[in-house]
């Protein structure tokens, strides 16, 4: 019942974001005023660029995610063992002006750039092993290799992004976009793709959450009614 209720709540939040995106017109950066704004443009690094752990590319932001397979009897599941998200400071420009994005506060809808796997008969590449070693980890077990999968997502100079967030004054001048309430979305997708994402999330939340909540309510109520 609790899980179902949580999913329905997430579905409601997704629908609220869909409405806000639909109702908010895209602004030119030079026309930004404090409050909720939607902007589109290309990004660049505001400071020294980062180097991504897996592919070693220069970037504004990277997200390095590593999962390890844990066996439970005849089955098993993937567990996150490394989840590193870093940014070097981000500026969005649309040709009319510039605005800073506080990416670590954002709900990031980004397409993964690199995938890899390693396992018993599949050694991790030297580059991957070096990346793991930097975090104090290894793909090698006591006898066999661990079952692991790796995903890296990066944002680089010149990437086009969509952003919806709250504009406020930046100490260095100009404006910054950051989170206010539950709203701050940054995506390397079109506005239509972002809307589609939240529409699907809302639908799944309502349907799956509703079914789970109904099932949970049934489990809780039926034994009580059976007494009568």
mmCIF file of C-alpha atoms in Angstrom:
data_model
loop_
_atom_site.group_PDB
_atom_site.id
_atom_site.type_symbol
_atom_site.label_atom_id
_atom_site.label_comp_id
_atom_site.label_asym_id
_atom_site.label_seq_id
_atom_site.Cartn_x
_atom_site.Cartn_y
_atom_site.Cartn_z
ATOM 1 C CA UNK A 1 0.000 0.000 0.000
ATOM 2 C CA UNK A 2 2.856 2.364 0.891
ATOM 3 C CA UNK A 3 4.781 1.623 -2.322
ATOM 4 C CA UNK A 4 1.630 2.082 -4.376
ATOM 5 C CA UNK A 5 0.914 5.402 -2.701
ATOM 6 C CA UNK A 6 4.494 6.571 -3.318
ATOM 7 C CA UNK A 7 4.242 5.671 -7.017
ATOM 8 C CA UNK A 8 0.937 7.517 -7.366
ATOM 9 C CA UNK A 9 2.554 10.557 -5.700
ATOM 10 C CA UNK A 10 5.456 10.402 -8.158
ATOM 11 C CA UNK A 11 2.942 10.154 -10.984
ATOM 12 C CA UNK A 12 1.224 13.302 -9.711
ATOM 13 C CA UNK A 13 4.564 15.112 -9.575
ATOM 14 C CA UNK A 14 5.382 14.035 -13.136
ATOM 15 C CA UNK A 15 2.022 15.330 -14.394
ATOM 16 C CA UNK A 16 2.611 18.624 -12.578
ATOM 17 C CA UNK A 17 5.976 18.967 -14.328
ATOM 18 C CA UNK A 18 4.328 18.205 -17.667
ATOM 19 C CA UNK A 19 1.810 21.012 -17.096
ATOM 20 C CA UNK A 20 4.536 23.458 -16.031
ATOM 21 C CA UNK A 21 6.655 22.694 -19.105
ATOM 22 C CA UNK A 22 3.608 23.103 -21.358
ATOM 23 C CA UNK A 23 2.575 26.377 -19.723
ATOM 24 C CA UNK A 24 6.062 27.945 -19.644
ATOM 25 C CA UNK A 25 7.234 29.619 -22.833
ATOM 26 C CA UNK A 26 10.888 29.476 -23.835
ATOM 27 C CA UNK A 27 12.714 32.666 -22.884
ATOM 28 C CA UNK A 28 15.751 34.256 -24.430
ATOM 29 C CA UNK A 29 18.510 34.396 -21.853
ATOM 30 C CA UNK A 30 18.760 38.184 -22.161
ATOM 31 C CA UNK A 31 15.086 38.415 -21.168
ATOM 32 C CA UNK A 32 15.318 36.297 -18.003
ATOM 33 C CA UNK A 33 13.635 37.664 -14.871
ATOM 34 C CA UNK A 34 13.517 36.045 -11.409
ATOM 35 C CA UNK A 35 11.148 33.082 -11.211
ATOM 36 C CA UNK A 36 10.434 29.935 -13.224
ATOM 37 C CA UNK A 37 12.006 30.103 -16.687
ATOM 38 C CA UNK A 38 12.600 27.760 -19.607
ATOM 39 C CA UNK A 39 15.721 28.213 -21.748
ATOM 40 C CA UNK A 40 17.454 26.316 -24.532
ATOM 41 C CA UNK A 41 21.026 26.691 -25.729
ATOM 42 C CA UNK A 42 24.550 25.306 -25.759
ATOM 43 C CA UNK A 43 26.721 24.851 -22.706
ATOM 44 C CA UNK A 44 30.321 25.552 -21.874
ATOM 45 C CA UNK A 45 32.514 25.015 -18.850
ATOM 46 C CA UNK A 46 32.631 27.853 -16.310
ATOM 47 C CA UNK A 47 35.952 26.692 -14.837
ATOM 48 C CA UNK A 48 38.625 24.037 -15.389
ATOM 49 C CA UNK A 49 37.043 21.141 -17.343
ATOM 50 C CA UNK A 50 36.767 17.686 -15.807
ATOM 51 C CA UNK A 51 38.149 14.472 -17.305
ATOM 52 C CA UNK A 52 35.646 11.619 -17.286
ATOM 53 C CA UNK A 53 36.822 8.415 -15.529
ATOM 54 C CA UNK A 54 35.809 5.869 -18.167
ATOM 55 C CA UNK A 55 36.425 7.459 -21.573
ATOM 56 C CA UNK A 56 38.865 10.194 -20.482
ATOM 57 C CA UNK A 57 37.097 12.994 -22.348
ATOM 58 C CA UNK A 58 37.131 16.648 -21.336
ATOM 59 C CA UNK A 59 33.698 17.574 -20.024
ATOM 60 C CA UNK A 60 31.512 19.958 -18.060
ATOM 61 C CA UNK A 61 29.838 17.104 -16.150
ATOM 62 C CA UNK A 62 30.242 13.344 -15.834
ATOM 63 C CA UNK A 63 28.224 10.609 -14.182
ATOM 64 C CA UNK A 64 30.090 7.319 -13.691
ATOM 65 C CA UNK A 65 27.810 4.494 -12.540
ATOM 66 C CA UNK A 66 29.032 0.973 -11.742
ATOM 67 C CA UNK A 67 26.879 -2.011 -10.739
ATOM 68 C CA UNK A 68 27.940 -5.427 -9.457
ATOM 69 C CA UNK A 69 25.982 -8.674 -9.813
ATOM 70 C CA UNK A 70 25.120 -10.278 -6.466
ATOM 71 C CA UNK A 71 23.784 -13.813 -6.533
ATOM 72 C CA UNK A 72 20.975 -14.939 -4.226
ATOM 73 C CA UNK A 73 20.630 -18.703 -4.526
ATOM 74 C CA UNK A 74 19.512 -19.417 -8.098
ATOM 75 C CA UNK A 75 18.838 -15.772 -8.898
ATOM 76 C CA UNK A 76 20.518 -12.445 -8.282
ATOM 77 C CA UNK A 77 20.342 -8.698 -8.755
ATOM 78 C CA UNK A 78 22.462 -5.716 -9.789
ATOM 79 C CA UNK A 79 23.607 -3.443 -6.971
ATOM 80 C CA UNK A 80 25.164 -0.014 -7.351
ATOM 81 C CA UNK A 81 28.722 0.006 -6.001
ATOM 82 C CA UNK A 82 29.896 3.309 -7.477
ATOM 83 C CA UNK A 83 27.841 6.378 -8.342
ATOM 84 C CA UNK A 84 30.022 9.418 -9.002
ATOM 85 C CA UNK A 85 28.473 12.647 -10.318
ATOM 86 C CA UNK A 86 30.657 15.716 -10.721
ATOM 87 C CA UNK A 87 30.416 19.055 -12.548
ATOM 88 C CA UNK A 88 32.929 21.825 -13.165
ATOM 89 C CA UNK A 89 30.498 24.734 -13.376
ATOM 90 C CA UNK A 90 28.163 25.215 -16.323
ATOM 91 C CA UNK A 91 27.117 28.196 -18.422
ATOM 92 C CA UNK A 92 24.294 28.059 -20.991
ATOM 93 C CA UNK A 93 24.281 30.470 -23.913
ATOM 94 C CA UNK A 94 21.572 30.959 -26.522
ATOM 95 C CA UNK A 95 23.310 33.739 -28.456
ATOM 96 C CA UNK A 96 21.442 36.499 -26.615
ATOM 97 C CA UNK A 97 23.195 36.045 -23.268
ATOM 98 C CA UNK A 98 24.490 33.593 -20.676
ATOM 99 C CA UNK A 99 23.041 31.971 -17.562
ATOM 100 C CA UNK A 100 24.674 29.618 -15.079
ATOM 101 C CA UNK A 101 23.182 26.181 -14.370
ATOM 102 C CA UNK A 102 23.642 24.526 -10.981
ATOM 103 C CA UNK A 103 23.717 21.037 -12.484
ATOM 104 C CA UNK A 104 24.156 19.106 -9.231
ATOM 105 C CA UNK A 105 20.751 20.391 -8.067
ATOM 106 C CA UNK A 106 19.009 19.384 -11.297
ATOM 107 C CA UNK A 107 16.952 16.387 -12.305
ATOM 108 C CA UNK A 108 19.234 15.317 -15.153
ATOM 109 C CA UNK A 109 17.646 13.642 -18.179
ATOM 110 C CA UNK A 110 20.764 12.687 -20.115
ATOM 111 C CA UNK A 111 21.521 9.994 -22.658
ATOM 112 C CA UNK A 112 24.350 7.630 -21.566
ATOM 113 C CA UNK A 113 27.453 7.947 -23.731
ATOM 114 C CA UNK A 114 29.327 4.713 -22.969
ATOM 115 C CA UNK A 115 28.473 1.213 -21.726
ATOM 116 C CA UNK A 116 30.669 -1.765 -20.842
ATOM 117 C CA UNK A 117 30.489 -5.098 -19.015
ATOM 118 C CA UNK A 118 32.983 -7.462 -17.453
ATOM 119 C CA UNK A 119 32.616 -10.903 -15.903
ATOM 120 C CA UNK A 120 34.038 -14.373 -15.437
ATOM 121 C CA UNK A 121 35.269 -14.809 -19.017
ATOM 122 C CA UNK A 122 35.349 -11.146 -19.940
ATOM 123 C CA UNK A 123 38.138 -9.055 -18.414
ATOM 124 C CA UNK A 124 37.646 -5.350 -17.853
ATOM 125 C CA UNK A 125 39.789 -3.241 -20.166
ATOM 126 C CA UNK A 126 42.980 -1.739 -18.704
ATOM 127 C CA UNK A 127 41.296 1.686 -18.915
ATOM 128 C CA UNK A 128 38.285 0.476 -16.919
ATOM 129 C CA UNK A 129 40.487 -1.259 -14.359
ATOM 130 C CA UNK A 130 42.475 1.965 -13.929
ATOM 131 C CA UNK A 131 39.222 3.922 -13.474
ATOM 132 C CA UNK A 132 38.034 1.477 -10.800
ATOM 133 C CA UNK A 133 41.427 1.562 -9.088
ATOM 134 C CA UNK A 134 41.137 5.344 -8.722
ATOM 135 C CA UNK A 135 38.045 4.698 -6.571
ATOM 136 C CA UNK A 136 39.717 1.908 -4.603
ATOM 137 C CA UNK A 137 37.853 -0.851 -6.436
ATOM 138 C CA UNK A 138 38.660 -3.736 -8.781
ATOM 139 C CA UNK A 139 36.792 -5.961 -11.221
ATOM 140 C CA UNK A 140 38.774 -8.990 -10.042
ATOM 141 C CA UNK A 141 37.386 -11.297 -7.387
ATOM 142 C CA UNK A 142 39.201 -13.825 -5.197
ATOM 143 C CA UNK A 143 39.285 -16.359 -8.059
ATOM 144 C CA UNK A 144 37.097 -15.126 -10.921
ATOM 145 C CA UNK A 145 36.230 -11.692 -12.262
ATOM 146 C CA UNK A 146 33.213 -10.028 -10.696
ATOM 147 C CA UNK A 147 30.137 -9.546 -12.849
ATOM 148 C CA UNK A 148 30.070 -5.778 -13.381
ATOM 149 C CA UNK A 149 28.518 -3.282 -15.748
ATOM 150 C CA UNK A 150 29.577 0.306 -16.306
ATOM 151 C CA UNK A 151 27.792 3.399 -17.627
ATOM 152 C CA UNK A 152 29.225 6.831 -18.242
ATOM 153 C CA UNK A 153 27.260 9.957 -19.124
ATOM 154 C CA UNK A 154 28.955 13.241 -19.999
ATOM 155 C CA UNK A 155 28.070 16.796 -20.965
ATOM 156 C CA UNK A 156 30.710 18.524 -23.070
ATOM 157 C CA UNK A 157 31.343 22.029 -24.350
ATOM 158 C CA UNK A 158 28.930 22.781 -27.183
ATOM 159 C CA UNK A 159 26.248 20.256 -26.179
ATOM 160 C CA UNK A 160 22.692 21.516 -26.657
ATOM 161 C CA UNK A 161 20.472 21.344 -23.569
ATOM 162 C CA UNK A 162 16.979 22.191 -22.389
ATOM 163 C CA UNK A 163 16.594 23.690 -18.903
ATOM 164 C CA UNK A 164 13.602 24.561 -16.734
ATOM 165 C CA UNK A 165 14.313 26.032 -13.325
ATOM 166 C CA UNK A 166 14.145 29.042 -11.039
ATOM 167 C CA UNK A 167 16.166 32.088 -12.058
ATOM 168 C CA UNK A 168 17.863 34.137 -9.360
ATOM 169 C CA UNK A 169 20.735 36.616 -9.243
ATOM 170 C CA UNK A 170 24.251 35.157 -9.311
ATOM 171 C CA UNK A 171 26.870 36.668 -6.969
ATOM 172 C CA UNK A 172 29.206 37.259 -9.928
ATOM 173 C CA UNK A 173 26.470 39.026 -11.892
ATOM 174 C CA UNK A 174 23.736 37.872 -14.230
ATOM 175 C CA UNK A 175 21.419 35.001 -13.408
ATOM 176 C CA UNK A 176 21.629 31.367 -12.388
ATOM 177 C CA UNK A 177 19.103 28.553 -12.701
ATOM 178 C CA UNK A 178 18.674 26.293 -9.711
ATOM 179 C CA UNK A 179 16.084 24.205 -7.892
ATOM 180 C CA UNK A 180 13.047 25.651 -6.179
ATOM 181 C CA UNK A 181 10.512 23.271 -4.693
ATOM 182 C CA UNK A 182 10.626 20.132 -6.826
ATOM 183 C CA UNK A 183 11.377 21.769 -10.184
ATOM 184 C CA UNK A 184 14.720 21.958 -11.954
ATOM 185 C CA UNK A 185 15.171 19.896 -15.104
ATOM 186 C CA UNK A 186 18.231 19.831 -17.374
ATOM 187 C CA UNK A 187 18.158 17.541 -20.408
ATOM 188 C CA UNK A 188 20.148 16.869 -23.552
ATOM 189 C CA UNK A 189 16.780 16.230 -25.239
ATOM 190 C CA UNK A 190 14.210 18.323 -27.059
ATOM 191 C CA UNK A 191 11.286 19.815 -25.164
ATOM 192 C CA UNK A 192 9.022 17.250 -26.838
ATOM 193 C CA UNK A 193 11.210 14.387 -25.567
ATOM 194 C CA UNK A 194 11.189 15.841 -22.056
ATOM 195 C CA UNK A 195 7.386 16.075 -22.137
ATOM 196 C CA UNK A 196 7.161 12.487 -23.365
ATOM 197 C CA UNK A 197 9.394 11.336 -20.491
ATOM 198 C CA UNK A 198 7.213 12.930 -17.818
ATOM 199 C CA UNK A 199 3.982 11.830 -19.500
ATOM 200 C CA UNK A 200 5.177 8.212 -19.407
ATOM 201 C CA UNK A 201 6.375 8.561 -15.796
ATOM 202 C CA UNK A 202 3.000 9.953 -14.788
ATOM 203 C CA UNK A 203 1.104 7.176 -16.553
ATOM 204 C CA UNK A 204 3.255 4.435 -15.013
ATOM 205 C CA UNK A 205 2.939 6.007 -11.571
ATOM 206 C CA UNK A 206 -0.854 6.169 -11.729
ATOM 207 C CA UNK A 207 -1.388 2.697 -13.234
ATOM 208 C CA UNK A 208 1.241 0.650 -11.361
ATOM 209 C CA UNK A 209 0.870 2.649 -8.154
ATOM 210 C CA UNK A 210 -2.903 2.390 -8.282
ATOM 211 C CA UNK A 211 -2.780 -1.383 -8.766
ATOM 212 C CA UNK A 212 -0.277 -1.853 -5.928
ATOM 213 C CA UNK A 213 -2.254 0.407 -3.614
ATOM 214 C CA UNK A 214 -5.479 -1.505 -4.396
ATOM 215 C CA UNK A 215 -3.747 -4.839 -3.823
ATOM 216 C CA UNK A 216 -2.254 -3.607 -0.555
ATOM 217 C CA UNK A 217 -5.618 -2.339 0.604
ATOM 218 C CA UNK A 218 -7.158 -5.690 -0.259
ATOM 219 C CA UNK A 219 -4.514 -7.581 1.713
ATOM 220 C CA UNK A 220 -5.128 -5.296 4.697
ATOM 221 C CA UNK A 221 -8.933 -5.258 4.592
ATOM 222 C CA UNK A 222 -9.945 -8.785 3.503
ATOM 223 C CA UNK A 223 -8.659 -10.583 6.666
ATOM 224 C CA UNK A 224 -10.485 -7.992 8.779
ATOM 225 C CA UNK A 225 -13.750 -8.460 6.844
ATOM 226 C CA UNK A 226 -13.388 -12.256 7.061
ATOM 227 C CA UNK A 227 -13.904 -12.022 10.822
ATOM 228 C CA UNK A 228 -17.450 -10.917 10.144
#
